[in-house]
Short mmCIF file of C-alpha atoms and ligand atoms in Angstrom, two decimals:
data_model
loop_
_atom_site.label_atom_id
_atom_site.label_comp_id
_atom_site.label_asym_id
_atom_site.label_seq_id
_atom_site.Cartn_x
_atom_site.Cartn_y
_atom_site.Cartn_z
CA MET A 1 147.36 53.60 -146.93
CA ALA A 2 150.68 51.94 -146.94
CA GLY A 3 149.97 50.54 -143.48
CA PHE A 4 146.69 49.11 -144.56
CA LEU A 5 148.12 47.38 -147.63
CA ASP A 6 150.94 45.97 -145.59
CA GLU A 7 148.45 44.31 -143.26
CA ILE A 8 146.79 42.27 -146.00
CA GLU A 9 149.58 39.92 -146.92
CA PRO A 10 150.55 38.73 -143.39
CA LEU A 11 146.89 38.39 -142.45
CA LYS A 12 146.28 36.27 -145.54
CA ARG A 13 149.23 34.04 -144.76
CA THR A 14 148.10 33.44 -141.19
CA ALA A 15 144.58 32.72 -142.35
CA LEU A 16 145.81 30.23 -144.96
CA ALA A 17 147.99 28.50 -142.38
CA GLU A 18 145.10 28.23 -139.96
CA LEU A 19 142.69 26.85 -142.57
CA LYS A 20 145.24 24.25 -143.66
CA SER A 21 145.85 23.07 -140.16
CA ALA A 22 142.16 22.64 -139.23
CA THR A 23 141.93 19.01 -138.16
CA ASP A 24 138.27 18.32 -138.80
CA LEU A 25 135.29 19.88 -140.53
CA ALA A 26 133.93 21.53 -137.38
CA ALA A 27 137.28 23.16 -136.65
CA LEU A 28 137.44 24.31 -140.30
CA GLU A 29 134.04 25.98 -140.08
CA GLN A 30 135.12 27.75 -136.91
CA THR A 31 138.31 29.01 -138.48
CA LYS A 32 136.37 30.20 -141.51
CA GLY A 33 134.07 32.20 -139.22
CA SER A 34 136.94 33.81 -137.38
CA TRP A 35 138.24 35.17 -140.71
CA VAL A 36 135.41 35.90 -143.06
CA GLY A 37 132.41 35.67 -140.68
CA PRO A 38 130.55 38.87 -139.72
CA ASN A 39 133.06 39.59 -137.00
CA GLY A 40 136.01 37.99 -138.81
CA LYS A 41 139.42 39.58 -139.04
CA PHE A 42 139.35 39.67 -142.80
CA THR A 43 135.84 41.12 -142.82
CA ALA A 44 137.08 43.91 -140.58
CA LEU A 45 139.81 44.70 -143.11
CA MET A 46 137.28 44.90 -145.91
CA LYS A 47 135.18 47.33 -143.90
CA GLN A 48 138.23 49.62 -143.66
CA LEU A 49 138.24 49.82 -147.43
CA ALA A 50 135.43 52.37 -147.27
CA SER A 51 137.62 54.77 -145.30
CA LEU A 52 140.26 54.88 -148.03
CA SER A 53 140.51 57.69 -150.56
CA LYS A 54 139.05 57.27 -154.03
CA GLU A 55 142.55 56.85 -155.52
CA GLU A 56 143.65 54.25 -153.00
CA ARG A 57 140.56 52.16 -153.13
CA PRO A 58 141.07 50.29 -156.52
CA SER A 59 144.51 48.89 -155.76
CA ALA A 60 143.61 48.04 -152.17
CA GLY A 61 140.33 46.42 -153.33
CA LYS A 62 142.16 44.34 -155.91
CA LEU A 63 144.60 43.09 -153.29
CA ILE A 64 141.88 42.27 -150.80
CA ASN A 65 139.80 40.45 -153.45
CA ALA A 66 142.82 38.36 -154.45
CA ALA A 67 143.46 37.50 -150.82
CA LYS A 68 139.80 36.65 -150.32
CA ALA A 69 139.83 34.41 -153.38
CA ALA A 70 142.94 32.63 -152.04
CA LEU A 71 141.22 32.06 -148.68
CA GLU A 72 138.12 30.67 -150.34
CA ALA A 73 140.21 28.32 -152.51
CA ALA A 74 142.14 27.16 -149.46
CA LEU A 75 138.90 26.64 -147.55
CA ALA A 76 137.34 24.56 -150.34
CA ALA A 77 140.46 22.47 -150.73
CA ARG A 78 140.76 21.74 -147.03
CA ARG A 79 137.07 20.95 -146.78
CA GLU A 80 137.37 18.41 -149.54
CA GLU A 81 140.41 16.82 -147.87
CA LEU A 82 138.61 16.57 -144.55
CA GLU A 83 135.41 15.19 -146.08
CA MET A 84 137.36 12.57 -147.90
CA ALA A 85 139.22 11.60 -144.73
CA ALA A 86 135.89 11.37 -142.84
CA ALA A 87 134.40 9.06 -145.46
CA LEU A 88 137.37 6.70 -145.50
CA PRO A 89 137.21 3.52 -143.40
CA LYS A 90 138.92 3.85 -140.02
CA GLU A 91 140.71 0.54 -140.33
CA PRO A 92 142.96 -0.25 -143.21
CA THR A 93 141.23 -2.37 -145.84
CA ASP A 94 142.68 -5.60 -147.13
CA PHE A 95 141.42 -5.91 -150.67
CA THR A 96 142.84 -9.45 -150.97
CA LEU A 97 140.41 -10.86 -148.40
CA PRO A 98 137.83 -13.30 -149.81
CA GLY A 99 134.38 -11.85 -150.55
CA ARG A 100 131.56 -12.13 -148.03
CA ARG A 101 129.15 -14.82 -149.05
CA ARG A 102 125.52 -14.60 -148.04
CA ALA A 103 124.70 -17.89 -146.37
CA LEU A 104 121.77 -19.60 -148.09
CA GLY A 105 118.86 -20.57 -145.85
CA LYS A 106 117.42 -24.06 -145.78
CA LEU A 107 114.00 -25.54 -145.41
CA HIS A 108 113.10 -26.76 -141.93
CA PRO A 109 113.45 -30.57 -141.66
CA LEU A 110 109.70 -30.88 -141.09
CA THR A 111 109.04 -28.92 -144.28
CA GLN A 112 111.48 -31.13 -146.15
CA VAL A 113 109.74 -34.26 -144.97
CA THR A 114 106.31 -32.83 -145.74
CA ASP A 115 107.43 -31.93 -149.24
CA ASP A 116 108.71 -35.50 -149.78
CA ILE A 117 105.48 -37.00 -148.56
CA VAL A 118 103.46 -34.65 -150.81
CA ARG A 119 105.70 -35.55 -153.73
CA ALA A 120 105.15 -39.27 -153.19
CA PHE A 121 101.35 -38.87 -153.10
CA ARG A 122 101.30 -36.62 -156.11
CA LYS A 123 102.90 -39.38 -158.14
CA ILE A 124 99.72 -41.42 -157.62
CA GLY A 125 97.30 -38.64 -158.31
CA PHE A 126 96.58 -37.05 -154.90
CA ALA A 127 96.01 -33.29 -154.66
CA VAL A 128 96.83 -31.14 -151.62
CA ALA A 129 93.90 -29.61 -149.73
CA ASP A 130 93.98 -27.09 -146.93
CA GLY A 131 91.71 -26.06 -144.07
CA PRO A 132 91.62 -23.73 -141.05
CA GLU A 133 93.66 -24.35 -137.90
CA ILE A 134 90.98 -22.57 -135.90
CA GLU A 135 88.23 -25.11 -136.46
CA ASP A 136 84.71 -25.52 -135.18
CA GLU A 137 83.65 -28.48 -133.10
CA TYR A 138 81.38 -29.70 -135.85
CA HIS A 139 84.17 -30.24 -138.43
CA CYS A 140 86.70 -31.47 -135.87
CA PHE A 141 84.44 -33.93 -134.09
CA ASP A 142 80.68 -34.12 -134.76
CA ALA A 143 80.84 -34.60 -138.51
CA LEU A 144 83.52 -37.24 -137.95
CA ASN A 145 80.96 -39.26 -136.01
CA THR A 146 82.43 -38.14 -132.66
CA PRO A 147 79.50 -36.52 -130.73
CA ALA A 148 80.05 -34.40 -127.63
CA ASP A 149 79.74 -37.34 -125.22
CA HIS A 150 82.11 -39.60 -127.15
CA PRO A 151 85.17 -40.74 -125.14
CA ALA A 152 87.45 -40.08 -128.16
CA ARG A 153 87.07 -36.39 -127.37
CA ASP A 154 88.92 -36.83 -124.10
CA SER A 155 92.01 -38.30 -125.80
CA GLN A 156 92.06 -35.34 -128.17
CA ASP A 157 91.58 -32.52 -125.70
CA THR A 158 92.60 -29.20 -127.14
CA PHE A 159 92.43 -25.45 -126.69
CA TYR A 160 88.99 -23.96 -126.95
CA LEU A 161 88.41 -20.36 -127.98
CA SER A 162 85.88 -18.20 -126.24
CA PRO A 163 82.77 -17.59 -128.40
CA SER A 164 84.06 -15.60 -131.31
CA PRO A 165 82.66 -12.71 -133.23
CA ALA A 166 81.14 -13.47 -136.61
CA GLY A 167 83.70 -14.07 -139.30
CA ALA A 168 86.08 -16.38 -137.42
CA GLY A 169 86.65 -19.70 -139.08
CA GLU A 170 85.84 -18.05 -142.40
CA GLY A 171 85.83 -20.27 -145.46
CA GLY A 172 84.08 -23.27 -143.98
CA ALA A 173 80.51 -24.13 -144.72
CA ALA A 174 78.30 -23.67 -141.72
CA ALA A 175 77.18 -26.97 -140.23
CA PRO A 176 73.62 -27.89 -140.94
CA GLY A 177 71.26 -26.53 -138.30
CA GLU A 178 73.97 -24.43 -136.69
CA GLY A 179 73.99 -20.68 -136.69
CA ARG A 180 77.41 -19.03 -136.65
CA GLY A 181 76.82 -17.56 -133.21
CA ALA A 182 76.21 -20.98 -131.69
CA LYS A 183 79.49 -22.46 -132.93
CA SER A 184 82.25 -23.17 -130.58
CA PHE A 185 85.80 -22.89 -131.92
CA LEU A 186 88.93 -24.80 -131.04
CA LEU A 187 92.41 -25.41 -132.34
CA ARG A 188 92.03 -28.52 -134.51
CA THR A 189 93.28 -31.72 -132.98
CA HIS A 190 93.83 -33.43 -136.32
CA THR A 191 93.76 -32.63 -140.03
CA SER A 192 90.84 -35.10 -140.39
CA SER A 193 88.50 -32.08 -140.15
CA VAL A 194 89.56 -31.12 -143.69
CA GLN A 195 88.09 -34.44 -144.99
CA ILE A 196 84.67 -33.06 -144.04
CA ARG A 197 85.36 -29.58 -145.49
CA VAL A 198 86.43 -31.06 -148.81
CA MET A 199 83.52 -33.51 -149.07
CA GLU A 200 81.03 -30.74 -148.22
CA LYS A 201 82.29 -28.72 -151.20
CA GLN A 202 83.07 -31.34 -153.76
CA ALA A 203 81.25 -34.30 -155.29
CA PRO A 204 83.06 -37.68 -155.39
CA PRO A 205 85.48 -39.04 -156.47
CA VAL A 206 87.99 -37.47 -154.07
CA ARG A 207 91.75 -38.01 -153.83
CA ILE A 208 93.40 -35.57 -151.42
CA ILE A 209 96.09 -35.25 -148.82
CA VAL A 210 96.10 -32.58 -146.15
CA PRO A 211 99.39 -31.59 -144.52
CA GLY A 212 99.00 -29.16 -141.64
CA ARG A 213 99.55 -28.08 -138.07
CA VAL A 214 97.45 -29.56 -135.25
CA TYR A 215 97.11 -28.96 -131.54
CA ARG A 216 96.54 -31.01 -128.41
CA ARG A 217 96.40 -30.21 -124.73
CA ASP A 218 99.58 -32.24 -124.14
CA ASN A 219 102.58 -31.43 -121.96
CA ALA A 220 105.77 -31.31 -123.96
CA ASP A 221 108.24 -34.17 -123.53
CA ALA A 222 110.56 -36.13 -125.78
CA THR A 223 107.66 -37.51 -127.86
CA HIS A 224 104.85 -34.98 -127.31
CA ASN A 225 104.32 -31.34 -128.08
CA PRO A 226 101.12 -29.29 -127.85
CA THR A 227 101.65 -28.32 -131.47
CA PHE A 228 102.66 -30.81 -134.12
CA HIS A 229 101.98 -31.70 -137.75
CA GLN A 230 99.96 -34.33 -139.55
CA ILE A 231 99.12 -35.55 -143.01
CA GLU A 232 95.59 -36.69 -143.65
CA GLY A 233 94.63 -38.67 -146.74
CA LEU A 234 91.22 -39.34 -148.22
CA TYR A 235 90.32 -41.44 -151.18
CA VAL A 236 86.67 -41.81 -152.23
CA ASP A 237 85.50 -43.63 -155.29
CA LYS A 238 83.48 -46.68 -156.29
CA ASN A 239 84.65 -50.09 -155.10
CA VAL A 240 87.61 -48.83 -152.99
CA THR A 241 89.06 -51.56 -150.82
CA VAL A 242 91.39 -52.07 -147.83
CA GLY A 243 93.75 -53.61 -150.39
CA ASP A 244 93.99 -50.14 -152.14
CA LEU A 245 94.66 -48.55 -148.76
CA LYS A 246 97.41 -50.98 -147.87
CA GLY A 247 99.01 -50.74 -151.30
CA THR A 248 99.00 -46.94 -151.20
CA VAL A 249 100.48 -46.72 -147.69
CA GLU A 250 103.17 -49.22 -148.60
CA PHE A 251 104.04 -47.32 -151.78
CA VAL A 252 104.39 -44.01 -150.00
CA PHE A 253 106.46 -45.33 -147.08
CA ARG A 254 108.81 -47.09 -149.46
CA GLU A 255 109.21 -43.82 -151.43
CA LEU A 256 109.99 -42.03 -148.18
CA MET A 257 112.05 -44.52 -146.23
CA GLY A 258 113.46 -46.98 -148.72
CA SER A 259 112.52 -50.27 -150.28
CA ASP A 260 113.18 -52.36 -147.16
CA VAL A 261 110.07 -50.92 -145.51
CA LYS A 262 107.42 -53.34 -144.25
CA ILE A 263 104.04 -52.33 -142.96
CA ARG A 264 101.39 -54.15 -140.96
CA PHE A 265 97.78 -53.32 -140.15
CA ARG A 266 96.41 -53.92 -136.66
CA PRO A 267 92.67 -53.65 -135.93
CA HIS A 268 91.87 -50.47 -133.96
CA TYR A 269 88.97 -48.04 -133.38
CA PHE A 270 88.35 -44.66 -134.89
CA SER A 271 84.82 -43.28 -134.95
CA TYR A 272 85.07 -42.06 -138.53
CA THR A 273 86.29 -45.31 -140.10
CA GLU A 274 84.93 -48.88 -140.05
CA PRO A 275 86.88 -51.10 -140.08
CA SER A 276 89.78 -49.12 -138.56
CA TYR A 277 93.44 -50.00 -138.24
CA GLU A 278 96.67 -48.79 -136.82
CA ILE A 279 99.60 -49.02 -139.16
CA ASP A 280 102.88 -50.37 -137.88
CA PHE A 281 106.04 -49.80 -139.75
CA THR A 282 109.47 -51.41 -139.74
CA ASN A 283 112.78 -51.17 -141.56
CA ALA A 284 116.46 -51.34 -140.70
CA LEU A 285 116.22 -48.08 -138.71
CA VAL A 286 113.48 -49.43 -136.50
CA LYS A 287 115.47 -52.63 -135.90
CA LYS A 288 118.48 -50.49 -134.98
CA MET A 289 116.31 -48.79 -132.36
CA GLY A 290 115.84 -52.27 -130.85
CA LYS A 291 112.22 -52.51 -131.87
CA ASP A 292 110.30 -54.87 -134.13
CA TRP A 293 107.54 -52.47 -135.18
CA LEU A 294 106.75 -48.81 -134.69
CA GLU A 295 103.18 -47.49 -134.66
CA ILE A 296 103.04 -44.86 -137.34
CA ALA A 297 99.52 -44.03 -138.50
CA GLY A 298 95.78 -44.57 -138.12
CA CYS A 299 93.51 -45.46 -141.00
CA GLY A 300 90.38 -47.29 -142.12
CA MET A 301 87.42 -47.41 -144.49
CA VAL A 302 85.33 -44.21 -144.27
CA HIS A 303 82.36 -44.77 -141.99
CA PRO A 304 78.99 -44.73 -143.84
CA GLN A 305 77.75 -42.21 -141.27
CA VAL A 306 80.45 -39.76 -142.36
CA PHE A 307 79.34 -40.13 -145.97
CA GLU A 308 75.70 -39.56 -144.92
CA THR A 309 76.69 -36.40 -143.00
CA VAL A 310 78.40 -34.80 -146.02
CA GLY A 311 75.67 -35.93 -148.41
CA TYR A 312 77.48 -38.78 -150.21
CA ASP A 313 75.43 -41.92 -150.79
CA PRO A 314 77.18 -44.72 -148.83
CA ALA A 315 75.50 -47.35 -151.05
CA VAL A 316 77.38 -45.94 -154.05
CA TRP A 317 80.61 -44.55 -152.65
CA THR A 318 83.34 -46.23 -150.68
CA GLY A 319 86.63 -44.82 -149.48
CA TRP A 320 89.52 -44.91 -147.11
CA ALA A 321 91.28 -42.39 -144.94
CA PHE A 322 94.45 -42.26 -142.94
CA GLY A 323 96.33 -39.83 -140.75
CA PHE A 324 99.85 -39.74 -139.49
CA GLY A 325 102.25 -37.47 -137.61
CA ILE A 326 104.95 -35.79 -139.68
CA GLU A 327 107.34 -35.42 -136.73
CA ARG A 328 107.26 -39.18 -136.23
CA ILE A 329 108.45 -39.77 -139.74
CA ALA A 330 111.09 -37.07 -139.55
CA MET A 331 112.42 -38.44 -136.22
CA LEU A 332 112.71 -41.89 -137.68
CA ARG A 333 114.30 -40.70 -140.83
CA TYR A 334 116.96 -38.52 -139.22
CA GLY A 335 117.42 -40.46 -135.98
CA ILE A 336 116.10 -37.60 -133.80
CA ASN A 337 115.22 -38.58 -130.23
CA ASP A 338 113.42 -35.51 -128.95
CA ILE A 339 110.50 -33.90 -130.75
CA ARG A 340 111.11 -30.54 -129.05
CA LEU A 341 114.24 -30.05 -131.12
CA PHE A 342 112.05 -29.26 -134.11
CA TYR A 343 110.56 -26.19 -132.49
CA GLU A 344 113.55 -24.66 -130.67
CA ASN A 345 114.99 -23.33 -133.93
CA ASP A 346 118.58 -23.77 -132.71
CA VAL A 347 120.57 -23.23 -135.86
CA ARG A 348 123.11 -25.86 -134.77
CA PHE A 349 120.29 -28.40 -135.01
CA LEU A 350 118.68 -26.95 -138.15
CA LYS A 351 121.96 -26.72 -140.09
CA GLN A 352 122.26 -30.49 -140.15
CA PHE A 353 119.39 -31.04 -142.57
N1 DAH B 1 92.86 -38.35 -136.82
C1 DAH B 1 93.59 -39.44 -136.22
C2 DAH B 1 94.55 -38.89 -135.19
O1 DAH B 1 94.76 -37.72 -135.11
C3 DAH B 1 94.40 -40.16 -137.30
C4 DAH B 1 93.49 -40.86 -138.26
C5 DAH B 1 93.05 -42.16 -137.96
C6 DAH B 1 93.04 -40.25 -139.39
C7 DAH B 1 92.26 -42.79 -138.82
C8 DAH B 1 92.20 -40.90 -140.26
C9 DAH B 1 91.83 -42.19 -139.94
O2 DAH B 1 91.76 -40.39 -141.37
O3 DAH B 1 90.99 -42.89 -140.80
O4 DAH B 1 95.08 -39.67 -134.40
#
């Protein structure tokens, strides 16, 4: 008995020392096992308890329980220390460093310009309309008085989609006399297609603008990209004149580019307007580029055939329409010389706006 009792104290001290010196949680668990696990040294000691006499057992049991409680307390304390150490940052922390700010994003320059154009038109009562980028030939060309054999289709070549399952181009009214299956779909070459979609749905008067993405089969260079953006405008009412058109265009460009803006109309041809014009634009920026005028938009008085097609009476209703490229305006405004910069999404470029 004396021998057995004498073993407890040194064993306990060794165990405590080992637990305290465990350097990480895994080592601690291993040490724990070697003492109080099924084959642990301390467990072995407890098993010997059974072989003691009835008189010896209470005092030996008391001693062993106290030792066991000490080991468990030491184990818990060391575990907490090691867990705390594991959770602490590896590097020292400098609490005097400035806080980390989340950098605020910005709108893309094309979005900013579009928003400005929309704002200018809203001041004079225009509403924004929208339409599908995957368009059918009817809305992109035919209804705009540009039949399949019209040469204007060559200058606006685009990406055609293979015959699509029912449901594509959803939201647009089916063209008269055309079943869905017979339709051929393409990526719209201009936002002018939305003129037709709006007039099909709504009775005159109409006062809309249509900002949106358009597509052409063009190779990318400094001034071309297969994807770009346009704003279309349409105004239909009684007794609308070219004077209204010119006044409106002038107002909007002055809002956008400053009061020194001058515009000029040059006769041109578009199949959906008659007469048609190209709009030239100038201001100090254009002069700085070494030019007198810069071609900026197409426009004209809505062709009576277009009104007939959508079911407006051309004897009652008159109107004008225009379309221009948003990139063109943004390039002028910010002095950007390569259109491709808009699409590369290089933050060094985007950060400047
Ligand atoms: N759709 C023409 C283009 O993409 C621009 C245009 C010209 C739109 C004349 C019009 C218009 O509404 O009347 O080049």
